[in-house]
JSON list of C-alpha atoms in Angstrom, two decimals:
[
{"chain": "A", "resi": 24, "resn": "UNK", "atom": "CA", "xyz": [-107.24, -22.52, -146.51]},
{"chain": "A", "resi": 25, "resn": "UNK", "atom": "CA", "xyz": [-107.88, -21.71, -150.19]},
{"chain": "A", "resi": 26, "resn": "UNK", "atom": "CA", "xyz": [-105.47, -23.55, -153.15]},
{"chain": "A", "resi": 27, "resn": "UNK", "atom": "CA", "xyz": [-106.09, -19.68, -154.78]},
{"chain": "A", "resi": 28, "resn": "UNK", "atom": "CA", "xyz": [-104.93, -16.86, -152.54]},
{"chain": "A", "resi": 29, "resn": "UNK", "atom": "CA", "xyz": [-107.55, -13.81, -152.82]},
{"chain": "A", "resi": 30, "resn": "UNK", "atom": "CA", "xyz": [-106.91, -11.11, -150.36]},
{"chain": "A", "resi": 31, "resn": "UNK", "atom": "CA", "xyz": [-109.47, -10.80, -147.87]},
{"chain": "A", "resi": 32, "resn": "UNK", "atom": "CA", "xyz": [-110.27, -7.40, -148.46]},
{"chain": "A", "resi": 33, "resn": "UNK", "atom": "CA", "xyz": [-110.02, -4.32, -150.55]},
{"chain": "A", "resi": 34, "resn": "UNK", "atom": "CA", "xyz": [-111.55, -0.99, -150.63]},
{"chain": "A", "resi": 35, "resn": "UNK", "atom": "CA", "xyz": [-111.74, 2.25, -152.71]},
{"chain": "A", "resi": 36, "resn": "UNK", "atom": "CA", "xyz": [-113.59, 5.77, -153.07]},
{"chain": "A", "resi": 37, "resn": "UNK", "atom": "CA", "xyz": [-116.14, 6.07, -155.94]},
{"chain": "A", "resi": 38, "resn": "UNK", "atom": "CA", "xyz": [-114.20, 6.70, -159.07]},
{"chain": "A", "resi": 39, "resn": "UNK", "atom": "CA", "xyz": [-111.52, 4.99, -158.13]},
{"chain": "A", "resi": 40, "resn": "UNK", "atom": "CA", "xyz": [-109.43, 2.43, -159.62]},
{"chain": "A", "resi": 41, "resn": "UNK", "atom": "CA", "xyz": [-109.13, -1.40, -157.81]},
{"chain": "A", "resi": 42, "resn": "UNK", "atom": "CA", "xyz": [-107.73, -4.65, -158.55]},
{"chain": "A", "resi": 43, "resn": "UNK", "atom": "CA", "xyz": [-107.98, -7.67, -156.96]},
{"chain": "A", "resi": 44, "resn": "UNK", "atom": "CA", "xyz": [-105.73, -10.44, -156.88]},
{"chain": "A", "resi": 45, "resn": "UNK", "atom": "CA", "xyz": [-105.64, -14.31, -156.92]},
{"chain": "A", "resi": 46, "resn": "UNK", "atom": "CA", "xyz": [-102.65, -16.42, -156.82]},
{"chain": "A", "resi": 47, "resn": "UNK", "atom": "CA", "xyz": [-102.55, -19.88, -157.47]},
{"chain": "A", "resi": 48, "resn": "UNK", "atom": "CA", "xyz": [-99.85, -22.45, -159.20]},
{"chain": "A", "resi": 49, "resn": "UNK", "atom": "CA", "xyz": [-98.76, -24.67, -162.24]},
{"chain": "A", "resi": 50, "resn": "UNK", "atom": "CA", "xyz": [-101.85, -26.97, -161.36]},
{"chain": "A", "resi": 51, "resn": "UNK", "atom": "CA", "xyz": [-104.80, -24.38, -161.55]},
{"chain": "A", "resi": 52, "resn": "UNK", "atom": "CA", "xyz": [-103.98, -20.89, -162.87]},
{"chain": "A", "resi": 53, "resn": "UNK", "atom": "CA", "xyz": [-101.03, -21.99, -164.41]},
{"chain": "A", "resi": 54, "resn": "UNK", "atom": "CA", "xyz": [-102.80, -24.36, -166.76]},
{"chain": "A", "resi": 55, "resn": "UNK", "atom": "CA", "xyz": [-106.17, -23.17, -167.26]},
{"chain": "A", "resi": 56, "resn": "UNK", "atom": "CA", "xyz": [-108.66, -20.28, -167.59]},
{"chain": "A", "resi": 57, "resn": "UNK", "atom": "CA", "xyz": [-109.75, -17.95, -164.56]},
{"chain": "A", "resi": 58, "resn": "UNK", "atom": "CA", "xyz": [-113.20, -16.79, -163.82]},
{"chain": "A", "resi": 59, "resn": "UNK", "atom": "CA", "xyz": [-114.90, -14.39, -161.69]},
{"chain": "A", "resi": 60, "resn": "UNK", "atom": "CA", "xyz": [-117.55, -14.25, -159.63]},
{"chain": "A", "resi": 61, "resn": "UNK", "atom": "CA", "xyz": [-119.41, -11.02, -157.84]},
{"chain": "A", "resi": 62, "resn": "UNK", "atom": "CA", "xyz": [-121.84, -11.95, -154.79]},
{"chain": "A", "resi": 63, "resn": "UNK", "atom": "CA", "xyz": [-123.73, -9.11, -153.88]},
{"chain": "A", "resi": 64, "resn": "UNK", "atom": "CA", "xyz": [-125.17, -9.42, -150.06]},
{"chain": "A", "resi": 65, "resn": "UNK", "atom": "CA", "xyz": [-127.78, -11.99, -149.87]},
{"chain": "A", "resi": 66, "resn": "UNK", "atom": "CA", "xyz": [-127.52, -13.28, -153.69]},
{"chain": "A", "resi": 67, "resn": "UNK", "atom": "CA", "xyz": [-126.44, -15.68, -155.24]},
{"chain": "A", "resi": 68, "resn": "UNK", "atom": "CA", "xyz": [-122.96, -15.33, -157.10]},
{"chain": "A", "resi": 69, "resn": "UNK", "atom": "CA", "xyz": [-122.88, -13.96, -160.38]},
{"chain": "A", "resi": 70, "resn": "UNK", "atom": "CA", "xyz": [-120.35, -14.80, -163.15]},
{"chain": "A", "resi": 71, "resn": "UNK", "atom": "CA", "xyz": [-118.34, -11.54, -164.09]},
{"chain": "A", "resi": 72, "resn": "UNK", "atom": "CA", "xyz": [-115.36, -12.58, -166.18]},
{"chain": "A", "resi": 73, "resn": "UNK", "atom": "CA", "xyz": [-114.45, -15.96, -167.91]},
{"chain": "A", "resi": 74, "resn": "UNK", "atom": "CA", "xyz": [-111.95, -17.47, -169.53]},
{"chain": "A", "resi": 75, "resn": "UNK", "atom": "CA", "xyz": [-109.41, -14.82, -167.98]},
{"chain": "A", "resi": 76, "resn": "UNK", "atom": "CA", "xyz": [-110.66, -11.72, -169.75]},
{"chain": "A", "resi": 77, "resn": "UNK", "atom": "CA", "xyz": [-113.87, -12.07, -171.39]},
{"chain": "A", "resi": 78, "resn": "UNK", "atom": "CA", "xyz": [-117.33, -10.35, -170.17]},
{"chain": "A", "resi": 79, "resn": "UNK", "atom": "CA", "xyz": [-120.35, -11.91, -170.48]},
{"chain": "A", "resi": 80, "resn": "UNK", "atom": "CA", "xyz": [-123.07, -9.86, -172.18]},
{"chain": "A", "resi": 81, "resn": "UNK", "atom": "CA", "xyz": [-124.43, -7.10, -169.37]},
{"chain": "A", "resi": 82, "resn": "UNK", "atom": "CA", "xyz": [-121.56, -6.92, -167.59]},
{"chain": "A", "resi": 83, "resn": "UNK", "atom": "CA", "xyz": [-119.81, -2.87, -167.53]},
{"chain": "A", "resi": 84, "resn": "UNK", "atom": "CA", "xyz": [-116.66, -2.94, -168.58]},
{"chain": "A", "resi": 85, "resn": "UNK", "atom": "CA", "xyz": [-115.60, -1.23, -166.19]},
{"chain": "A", "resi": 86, "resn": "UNK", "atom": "CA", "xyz": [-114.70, -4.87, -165.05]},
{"chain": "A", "resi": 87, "resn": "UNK", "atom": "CA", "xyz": [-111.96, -6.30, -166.55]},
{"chain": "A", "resi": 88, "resn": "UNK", "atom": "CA", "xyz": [-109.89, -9.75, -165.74]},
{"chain": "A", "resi": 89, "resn": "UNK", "atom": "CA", "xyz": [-106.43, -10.73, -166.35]},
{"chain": "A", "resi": 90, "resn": "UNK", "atom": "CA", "xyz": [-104.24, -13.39, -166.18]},
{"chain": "A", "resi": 91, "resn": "UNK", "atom": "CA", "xyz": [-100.02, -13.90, -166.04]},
{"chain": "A", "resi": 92, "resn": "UNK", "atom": "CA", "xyz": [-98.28, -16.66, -165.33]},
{"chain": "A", "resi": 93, "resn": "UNK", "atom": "CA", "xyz": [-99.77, -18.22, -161.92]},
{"chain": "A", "resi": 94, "resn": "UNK", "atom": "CA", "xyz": [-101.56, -15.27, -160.86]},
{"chain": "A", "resi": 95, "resn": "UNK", "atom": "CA", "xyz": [-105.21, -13.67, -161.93]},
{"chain": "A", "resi": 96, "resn": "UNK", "atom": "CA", "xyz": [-106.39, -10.32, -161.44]},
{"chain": "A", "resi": 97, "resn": "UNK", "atom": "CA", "xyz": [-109.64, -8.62, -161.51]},
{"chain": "A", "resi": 98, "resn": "UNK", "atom": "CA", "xyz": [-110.01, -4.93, -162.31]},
{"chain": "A", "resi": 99, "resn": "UNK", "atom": "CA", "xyz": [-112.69, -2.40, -161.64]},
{"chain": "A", "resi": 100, "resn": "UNK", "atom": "CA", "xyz": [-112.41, 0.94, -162.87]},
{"chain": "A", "resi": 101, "resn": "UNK", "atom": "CA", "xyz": [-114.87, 3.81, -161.94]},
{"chain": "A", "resi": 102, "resn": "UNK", "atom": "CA", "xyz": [-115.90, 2.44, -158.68]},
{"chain": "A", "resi": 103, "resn": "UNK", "atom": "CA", "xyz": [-119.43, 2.94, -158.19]},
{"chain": "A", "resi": 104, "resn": "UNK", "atom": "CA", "xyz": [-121.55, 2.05, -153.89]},
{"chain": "A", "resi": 105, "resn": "UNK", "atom": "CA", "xyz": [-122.87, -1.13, -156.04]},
{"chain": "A", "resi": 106, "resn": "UNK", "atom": "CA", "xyz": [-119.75, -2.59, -156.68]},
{"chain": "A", "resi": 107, "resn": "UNK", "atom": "CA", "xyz": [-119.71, -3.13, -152.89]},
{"chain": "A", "resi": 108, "resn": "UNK", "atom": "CA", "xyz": [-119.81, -7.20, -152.80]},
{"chain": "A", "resi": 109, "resn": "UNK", "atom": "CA", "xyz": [-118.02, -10.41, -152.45]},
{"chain": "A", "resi": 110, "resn": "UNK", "atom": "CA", "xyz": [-115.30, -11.59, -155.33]},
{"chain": "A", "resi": 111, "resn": "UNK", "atom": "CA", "xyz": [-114.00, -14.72, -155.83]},
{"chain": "A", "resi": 112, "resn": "UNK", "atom": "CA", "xyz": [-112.11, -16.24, -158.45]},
{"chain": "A", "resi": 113, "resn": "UNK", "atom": "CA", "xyz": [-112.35, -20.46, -159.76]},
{"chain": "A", "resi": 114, "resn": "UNK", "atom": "CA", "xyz": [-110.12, -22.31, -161.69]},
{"chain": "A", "resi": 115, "resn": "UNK", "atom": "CA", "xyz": [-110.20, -25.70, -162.29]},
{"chain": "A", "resi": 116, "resn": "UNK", "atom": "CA", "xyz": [-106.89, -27.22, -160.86]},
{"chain": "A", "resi": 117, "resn": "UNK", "atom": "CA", "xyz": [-105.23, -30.40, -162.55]},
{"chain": "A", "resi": 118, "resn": "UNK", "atom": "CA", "xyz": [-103.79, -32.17, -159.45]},
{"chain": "A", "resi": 119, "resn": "UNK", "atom": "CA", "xyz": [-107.22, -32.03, -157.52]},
{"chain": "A", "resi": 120, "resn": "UNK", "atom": "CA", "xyz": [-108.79, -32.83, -160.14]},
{"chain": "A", "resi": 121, "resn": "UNK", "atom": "CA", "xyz": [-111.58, -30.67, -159.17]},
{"chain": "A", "resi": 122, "resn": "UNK", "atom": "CA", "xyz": [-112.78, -26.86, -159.58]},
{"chain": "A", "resi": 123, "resn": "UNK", "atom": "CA", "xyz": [-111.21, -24.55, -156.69]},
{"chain": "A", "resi": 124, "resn": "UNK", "atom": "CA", "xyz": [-112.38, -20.90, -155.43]},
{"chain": "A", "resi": 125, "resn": "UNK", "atom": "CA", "xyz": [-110.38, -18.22, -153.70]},
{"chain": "A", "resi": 126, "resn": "UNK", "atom": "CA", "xyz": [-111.03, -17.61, -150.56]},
{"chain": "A", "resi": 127, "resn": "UNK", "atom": "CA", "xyz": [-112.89, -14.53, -151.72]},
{"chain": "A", "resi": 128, "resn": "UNK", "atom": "CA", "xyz": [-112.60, -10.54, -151.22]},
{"chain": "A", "resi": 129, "resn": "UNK", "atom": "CA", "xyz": [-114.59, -8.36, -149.76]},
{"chain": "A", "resi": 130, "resn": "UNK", "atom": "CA", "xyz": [-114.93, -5.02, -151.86]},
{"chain": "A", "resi": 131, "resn": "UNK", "atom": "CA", "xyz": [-115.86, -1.59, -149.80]},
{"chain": "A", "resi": 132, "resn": "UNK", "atom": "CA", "xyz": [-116.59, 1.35, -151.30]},
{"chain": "A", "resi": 133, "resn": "UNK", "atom": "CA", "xyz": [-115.72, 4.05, -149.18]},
{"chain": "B", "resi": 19, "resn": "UNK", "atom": "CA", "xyz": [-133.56, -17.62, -170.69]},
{"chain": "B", "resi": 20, "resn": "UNK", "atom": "CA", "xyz": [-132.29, -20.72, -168.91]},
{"chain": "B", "resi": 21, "resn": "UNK", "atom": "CA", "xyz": [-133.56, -20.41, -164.96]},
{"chain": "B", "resi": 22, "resn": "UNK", "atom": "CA", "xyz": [-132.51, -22.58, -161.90]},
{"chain": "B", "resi": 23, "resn": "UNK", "atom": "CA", "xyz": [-134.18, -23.46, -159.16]},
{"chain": "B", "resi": 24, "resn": "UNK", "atom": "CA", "xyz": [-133.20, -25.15, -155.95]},
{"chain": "B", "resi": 25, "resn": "UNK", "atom": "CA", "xyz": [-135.65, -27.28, -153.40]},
{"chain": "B", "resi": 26, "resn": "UNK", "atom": "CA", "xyz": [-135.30, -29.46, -150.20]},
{"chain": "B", "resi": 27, "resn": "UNK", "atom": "CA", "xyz": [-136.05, -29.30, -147.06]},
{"chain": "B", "resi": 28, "resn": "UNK", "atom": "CA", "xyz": [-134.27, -26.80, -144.82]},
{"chain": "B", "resi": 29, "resn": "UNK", "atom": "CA", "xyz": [-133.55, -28.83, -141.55]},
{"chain": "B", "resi": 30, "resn": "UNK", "atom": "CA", "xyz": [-131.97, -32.38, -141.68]},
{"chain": "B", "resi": 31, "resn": "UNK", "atom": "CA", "xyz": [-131.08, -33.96, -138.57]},
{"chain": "B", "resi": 32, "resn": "UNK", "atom": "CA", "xyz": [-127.24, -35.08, -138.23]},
{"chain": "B", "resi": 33, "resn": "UNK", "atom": "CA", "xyz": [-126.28, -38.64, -139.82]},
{"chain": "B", "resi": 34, "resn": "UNK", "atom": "CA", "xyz": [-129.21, -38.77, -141.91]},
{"chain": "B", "resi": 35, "resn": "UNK", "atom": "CA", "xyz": [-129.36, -37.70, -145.83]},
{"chain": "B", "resi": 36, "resn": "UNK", "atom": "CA", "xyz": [-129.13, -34.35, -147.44]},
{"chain": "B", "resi": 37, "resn": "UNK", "atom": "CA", "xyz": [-130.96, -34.62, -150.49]},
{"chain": "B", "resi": 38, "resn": "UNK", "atom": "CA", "xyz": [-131.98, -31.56, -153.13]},
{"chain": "B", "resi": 39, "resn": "UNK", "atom": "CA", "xyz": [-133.32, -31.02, -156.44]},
{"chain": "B", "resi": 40, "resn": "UNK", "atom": "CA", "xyz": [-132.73, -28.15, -158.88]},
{"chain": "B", "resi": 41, "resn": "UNK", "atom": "CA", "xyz": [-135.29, -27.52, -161.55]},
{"chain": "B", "resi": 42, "resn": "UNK", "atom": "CA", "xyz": [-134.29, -26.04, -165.23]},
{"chain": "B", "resi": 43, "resn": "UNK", "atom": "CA", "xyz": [-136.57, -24.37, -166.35]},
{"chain": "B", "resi": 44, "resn": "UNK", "atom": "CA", "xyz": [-136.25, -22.23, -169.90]},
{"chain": "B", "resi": 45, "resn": "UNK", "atom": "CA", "xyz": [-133.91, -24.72, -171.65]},
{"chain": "B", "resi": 46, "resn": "UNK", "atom": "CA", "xyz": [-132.66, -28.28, -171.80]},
{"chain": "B", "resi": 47, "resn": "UNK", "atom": "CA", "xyz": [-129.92, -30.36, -169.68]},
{"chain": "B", "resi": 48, "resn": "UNK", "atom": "CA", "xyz": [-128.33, -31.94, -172.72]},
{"chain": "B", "resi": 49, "resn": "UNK", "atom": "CA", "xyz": [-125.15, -30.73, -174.21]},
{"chain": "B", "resi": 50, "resn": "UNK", "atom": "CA", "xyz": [-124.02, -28.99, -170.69]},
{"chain": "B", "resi": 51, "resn": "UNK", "atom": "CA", "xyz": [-122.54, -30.17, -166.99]},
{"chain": "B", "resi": 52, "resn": "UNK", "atom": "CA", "xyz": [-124.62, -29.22, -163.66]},
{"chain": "B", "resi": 53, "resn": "UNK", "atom": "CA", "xyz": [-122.76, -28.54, -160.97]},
{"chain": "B", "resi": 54, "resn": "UNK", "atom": "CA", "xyz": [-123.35, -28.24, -156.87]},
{"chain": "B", "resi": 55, "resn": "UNK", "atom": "CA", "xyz": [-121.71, -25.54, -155.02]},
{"chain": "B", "resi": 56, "resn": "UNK", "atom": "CA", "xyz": [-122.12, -24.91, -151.18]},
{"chain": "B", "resi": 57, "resn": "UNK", "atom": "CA", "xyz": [-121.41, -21.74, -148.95]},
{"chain": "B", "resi": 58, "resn": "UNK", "atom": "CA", "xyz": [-121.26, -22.35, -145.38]},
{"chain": "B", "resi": 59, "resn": "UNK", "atom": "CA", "xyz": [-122.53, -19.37, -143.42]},
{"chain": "B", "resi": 60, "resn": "UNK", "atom": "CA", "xyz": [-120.06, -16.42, -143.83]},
{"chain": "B", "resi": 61, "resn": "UNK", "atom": "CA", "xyz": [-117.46, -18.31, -145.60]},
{"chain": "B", "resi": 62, "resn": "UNK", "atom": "CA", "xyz": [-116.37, -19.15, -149.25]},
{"chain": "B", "resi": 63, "resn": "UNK", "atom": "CA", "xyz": [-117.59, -21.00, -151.95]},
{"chain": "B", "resi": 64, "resn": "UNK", "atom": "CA", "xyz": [-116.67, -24.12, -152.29]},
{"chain": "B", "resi": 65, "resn": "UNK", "atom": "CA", "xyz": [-117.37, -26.79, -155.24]},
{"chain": "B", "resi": 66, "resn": "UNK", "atom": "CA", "xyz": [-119.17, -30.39, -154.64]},
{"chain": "B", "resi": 67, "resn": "UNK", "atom": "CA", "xyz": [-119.26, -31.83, -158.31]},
{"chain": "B", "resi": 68, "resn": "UNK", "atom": "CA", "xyz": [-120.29, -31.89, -161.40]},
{"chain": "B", "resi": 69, "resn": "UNK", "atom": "CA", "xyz": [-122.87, -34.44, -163.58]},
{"chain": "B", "resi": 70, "resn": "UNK", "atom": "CA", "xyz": [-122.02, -34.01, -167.12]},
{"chain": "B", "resi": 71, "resn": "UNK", "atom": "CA", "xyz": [-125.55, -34.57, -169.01]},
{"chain": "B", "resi": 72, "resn": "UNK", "atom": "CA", "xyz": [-124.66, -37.97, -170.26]},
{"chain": "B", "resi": 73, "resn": "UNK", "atom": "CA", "xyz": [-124.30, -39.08, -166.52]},
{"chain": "B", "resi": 74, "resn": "UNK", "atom": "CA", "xyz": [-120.71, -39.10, -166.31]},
{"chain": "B", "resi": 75, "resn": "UNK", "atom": "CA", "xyz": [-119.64, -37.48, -162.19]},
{"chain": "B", "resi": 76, "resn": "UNK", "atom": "CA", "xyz": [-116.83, -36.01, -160.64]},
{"chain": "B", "resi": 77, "resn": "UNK", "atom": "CA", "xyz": [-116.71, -35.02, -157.30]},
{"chain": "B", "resi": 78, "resn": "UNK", "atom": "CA", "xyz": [-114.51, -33.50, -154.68]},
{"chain": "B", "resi": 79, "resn": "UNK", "atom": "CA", "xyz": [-112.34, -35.70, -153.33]},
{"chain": "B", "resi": 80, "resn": "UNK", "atom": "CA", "xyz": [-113.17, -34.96, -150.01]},
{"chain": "B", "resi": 81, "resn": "UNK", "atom": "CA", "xyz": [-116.72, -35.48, -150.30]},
{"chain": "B", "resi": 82, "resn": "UNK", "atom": "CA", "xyz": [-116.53, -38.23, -152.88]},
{"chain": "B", "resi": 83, "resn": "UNK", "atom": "CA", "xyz": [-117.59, -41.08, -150.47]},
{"chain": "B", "resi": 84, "resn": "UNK", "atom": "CA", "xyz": [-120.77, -39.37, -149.56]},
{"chain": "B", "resi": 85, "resn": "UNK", "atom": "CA", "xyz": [-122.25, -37.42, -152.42]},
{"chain": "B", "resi": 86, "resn": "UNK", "atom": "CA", "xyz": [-124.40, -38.61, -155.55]},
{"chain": "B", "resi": 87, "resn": "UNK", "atom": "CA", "xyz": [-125.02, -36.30, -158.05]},
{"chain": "B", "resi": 88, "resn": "UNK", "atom": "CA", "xyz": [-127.67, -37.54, -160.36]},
{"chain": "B", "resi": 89, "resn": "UNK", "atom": "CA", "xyz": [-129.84, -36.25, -163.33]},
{"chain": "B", "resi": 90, "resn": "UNK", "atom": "CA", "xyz": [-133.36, -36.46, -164.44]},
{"chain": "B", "resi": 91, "resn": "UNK", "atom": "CA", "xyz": [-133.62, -35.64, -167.71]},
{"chain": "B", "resi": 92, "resn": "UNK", "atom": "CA", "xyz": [-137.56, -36.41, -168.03]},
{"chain": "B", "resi": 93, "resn": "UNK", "atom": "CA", "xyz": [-138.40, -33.63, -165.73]},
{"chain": "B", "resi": 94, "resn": "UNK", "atom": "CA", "xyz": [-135.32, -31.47, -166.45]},
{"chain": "B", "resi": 95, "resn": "UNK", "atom": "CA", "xyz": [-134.00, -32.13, -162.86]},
{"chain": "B", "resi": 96, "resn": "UNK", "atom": "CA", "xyz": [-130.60, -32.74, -161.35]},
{"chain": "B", "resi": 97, "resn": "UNK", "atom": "CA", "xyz": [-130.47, -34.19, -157.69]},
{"chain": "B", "resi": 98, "resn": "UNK", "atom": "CA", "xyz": [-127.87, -33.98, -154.69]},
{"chain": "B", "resi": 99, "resn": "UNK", "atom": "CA", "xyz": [-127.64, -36.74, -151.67]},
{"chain": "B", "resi": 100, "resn": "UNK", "atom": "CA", "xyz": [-125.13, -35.75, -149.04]},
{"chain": "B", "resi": 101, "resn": "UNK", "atom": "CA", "xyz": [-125.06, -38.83, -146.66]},
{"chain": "B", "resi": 102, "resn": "UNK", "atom": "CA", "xyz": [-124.12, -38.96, -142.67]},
{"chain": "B", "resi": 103, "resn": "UNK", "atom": "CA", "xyz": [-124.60, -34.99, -142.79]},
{"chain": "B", "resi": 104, "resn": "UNK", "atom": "CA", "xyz": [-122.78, -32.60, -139.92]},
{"chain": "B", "resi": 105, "resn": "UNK", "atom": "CA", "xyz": [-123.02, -29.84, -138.89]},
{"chain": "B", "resi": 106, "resn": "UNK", "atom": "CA", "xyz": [-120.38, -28.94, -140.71]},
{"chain": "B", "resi": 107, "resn": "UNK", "atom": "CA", "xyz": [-122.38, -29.60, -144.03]},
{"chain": "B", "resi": 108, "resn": "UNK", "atom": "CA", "xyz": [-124.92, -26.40, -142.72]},
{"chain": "B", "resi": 109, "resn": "UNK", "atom": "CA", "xyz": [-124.86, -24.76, -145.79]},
{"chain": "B", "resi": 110, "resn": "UNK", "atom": "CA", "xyz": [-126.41, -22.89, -148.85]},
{"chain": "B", "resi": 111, "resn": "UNK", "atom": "CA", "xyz": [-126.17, -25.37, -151.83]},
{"chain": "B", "resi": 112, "resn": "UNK", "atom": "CA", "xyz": [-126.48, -23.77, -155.42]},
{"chain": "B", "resi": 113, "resn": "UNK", "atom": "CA", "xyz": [-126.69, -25.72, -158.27]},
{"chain": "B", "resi": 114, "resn": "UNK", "atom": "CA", "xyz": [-125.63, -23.95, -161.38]},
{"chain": "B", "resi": 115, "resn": "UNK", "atom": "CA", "xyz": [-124.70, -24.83, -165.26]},
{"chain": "B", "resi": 116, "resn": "UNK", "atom": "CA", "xyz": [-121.10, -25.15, -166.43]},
{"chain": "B", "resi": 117, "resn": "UNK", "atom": "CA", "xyz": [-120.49, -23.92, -169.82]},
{"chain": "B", "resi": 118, "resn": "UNK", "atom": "CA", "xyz": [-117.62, -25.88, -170.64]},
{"chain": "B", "resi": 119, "resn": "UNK", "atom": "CA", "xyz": [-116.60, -28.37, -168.66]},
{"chain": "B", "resi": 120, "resn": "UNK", "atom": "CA", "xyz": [-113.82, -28.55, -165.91]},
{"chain": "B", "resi": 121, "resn": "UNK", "atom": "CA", "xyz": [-113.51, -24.96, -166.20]},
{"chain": "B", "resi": 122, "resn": "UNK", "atom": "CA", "xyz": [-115.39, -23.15, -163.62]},
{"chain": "B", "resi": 123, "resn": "UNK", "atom": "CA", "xyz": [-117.73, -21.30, -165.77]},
{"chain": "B", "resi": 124, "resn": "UNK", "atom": "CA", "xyz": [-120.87, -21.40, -164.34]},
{"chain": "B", "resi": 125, "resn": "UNK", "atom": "CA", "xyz": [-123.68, -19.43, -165.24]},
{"chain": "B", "resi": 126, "resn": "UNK", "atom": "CA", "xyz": [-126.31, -19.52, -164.44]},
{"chain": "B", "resi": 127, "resn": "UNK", "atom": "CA", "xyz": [-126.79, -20.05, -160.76]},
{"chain": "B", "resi": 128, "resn": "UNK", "atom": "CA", "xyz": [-130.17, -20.64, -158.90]},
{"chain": "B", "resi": 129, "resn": "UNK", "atom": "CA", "xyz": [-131.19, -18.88, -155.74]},
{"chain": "B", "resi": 130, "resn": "UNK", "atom": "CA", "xyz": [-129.50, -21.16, -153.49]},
{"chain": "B", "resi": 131, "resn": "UNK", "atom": "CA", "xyz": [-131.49, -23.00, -150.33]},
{"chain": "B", "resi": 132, "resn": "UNK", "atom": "CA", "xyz": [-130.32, -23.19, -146.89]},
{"chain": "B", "resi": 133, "resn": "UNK", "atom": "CA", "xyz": [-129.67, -26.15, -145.21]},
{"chain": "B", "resi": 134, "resn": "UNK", "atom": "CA", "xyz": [-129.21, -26.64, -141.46]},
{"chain": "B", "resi": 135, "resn": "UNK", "atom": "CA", "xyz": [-128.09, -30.07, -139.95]},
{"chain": "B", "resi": 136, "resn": "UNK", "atom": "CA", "xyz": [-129.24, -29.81, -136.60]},
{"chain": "B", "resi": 137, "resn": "UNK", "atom": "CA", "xyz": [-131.17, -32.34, -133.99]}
]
């Protein structure tokens, strides 16, 4: 079981709005920065947000990340059939002293 | 452009020693951490450690006792040994840069290898 709670899955219609949520605590998200990750099938992961809300250069932004308290979200707006992949959020978490993933979610596009 | 590359052998028979190398190619280890990452077939990600470019490690605890992390900074190589391997450890390993460390900021990642422990 995951220290950050992702849920398994999600889904939307193209055009569509979706978030995606990870919860965590005081240890991880509640003390430092949230990143993103897209895997699309077969590939290797790919870093979509970091540092809670920042793109990196050639990512849409259509994705957007967010962060409040002990919880992290990830938003895609303007769902497009390639958006259909694996997300997982990291944080590095204080008491572990180690980096922790999500569990991941898987996105459908419907 | 800063390019990783993972190599090992694919098969590696249970008890015996895991061991990898990922190749940066397109820029230079200094001034960054290298980190191992494993996916199990079908599940998560999960994090093995980290080799900041001066040598200094940190591992997950629950691995700690069997993993090395090391770095070869003549041939632009870090290295992974996974000791007294299960099947359990059947996995694709990445090995990918950290921006800044202790964050979880990786980017990039290489292609990943499979490895299966199996007799």
């Amino acid at each position: 079981q995951s220290v950050l709670t992702q849920p398994p899955s999600a889904s939307g219609t193209p055009g569509q709005r979706v978030t995606i949520s990870c919860s965590g605590s005081s240890s991880n998200i509640g003390s430092n920065t949230v990143n993103w990750y897209q895997q699309l099938p077969g590939t290797a992961p790919k870093l979509l947000i970091y540092s809670n809300d920042q793109r990196p250069s050639g990512v849409p932004d259509r994705f957007s990340g967010s962060k409040s308290g002990t919880s992290a979200s990830l938003a895609i707006r303007g769902l497009q059939s390639e958006d259909e992949a694996d997300y997982y959020c990291a944080a590095w978490d204080d008491s572990l002293n180690g980096l922790i993933f999500g569990g991941g979610t898987k996105l459908t596009v419907l | 452009q800063v390019q990783l590359q993972e190599s090992g052998p694919g098969l590696v028979k249970p008890s015996e020693t895991l061991s990898l190398t990922c190749t940066i190619s397109g820029g230079s280890i200094s001034n960054y951490y290298w980190t191992w990452i494993r996916q199990s077939p079908g599940k998560g990600l999960e994090w093995i450690g980290y080799i900041w470019y001066s040598g200094r490690t940190n591992y997950k605890s629950s691995l700690k006792n069997r993993v090395t992390i090391s770095l070869d900074t003549s041939n632009n190589q870090i290295s992974l040994k996974l000791t007294s391997v299960i099947a359990a450890d059947t996995a694709v390993y990445y090995c990918a840069r950290e921006l800044v460390g202790a964050t979880g900021w990786f980017d990039p990642w290489g292609q990943g290898t499979l490895v299966t422990v199996s007799s």
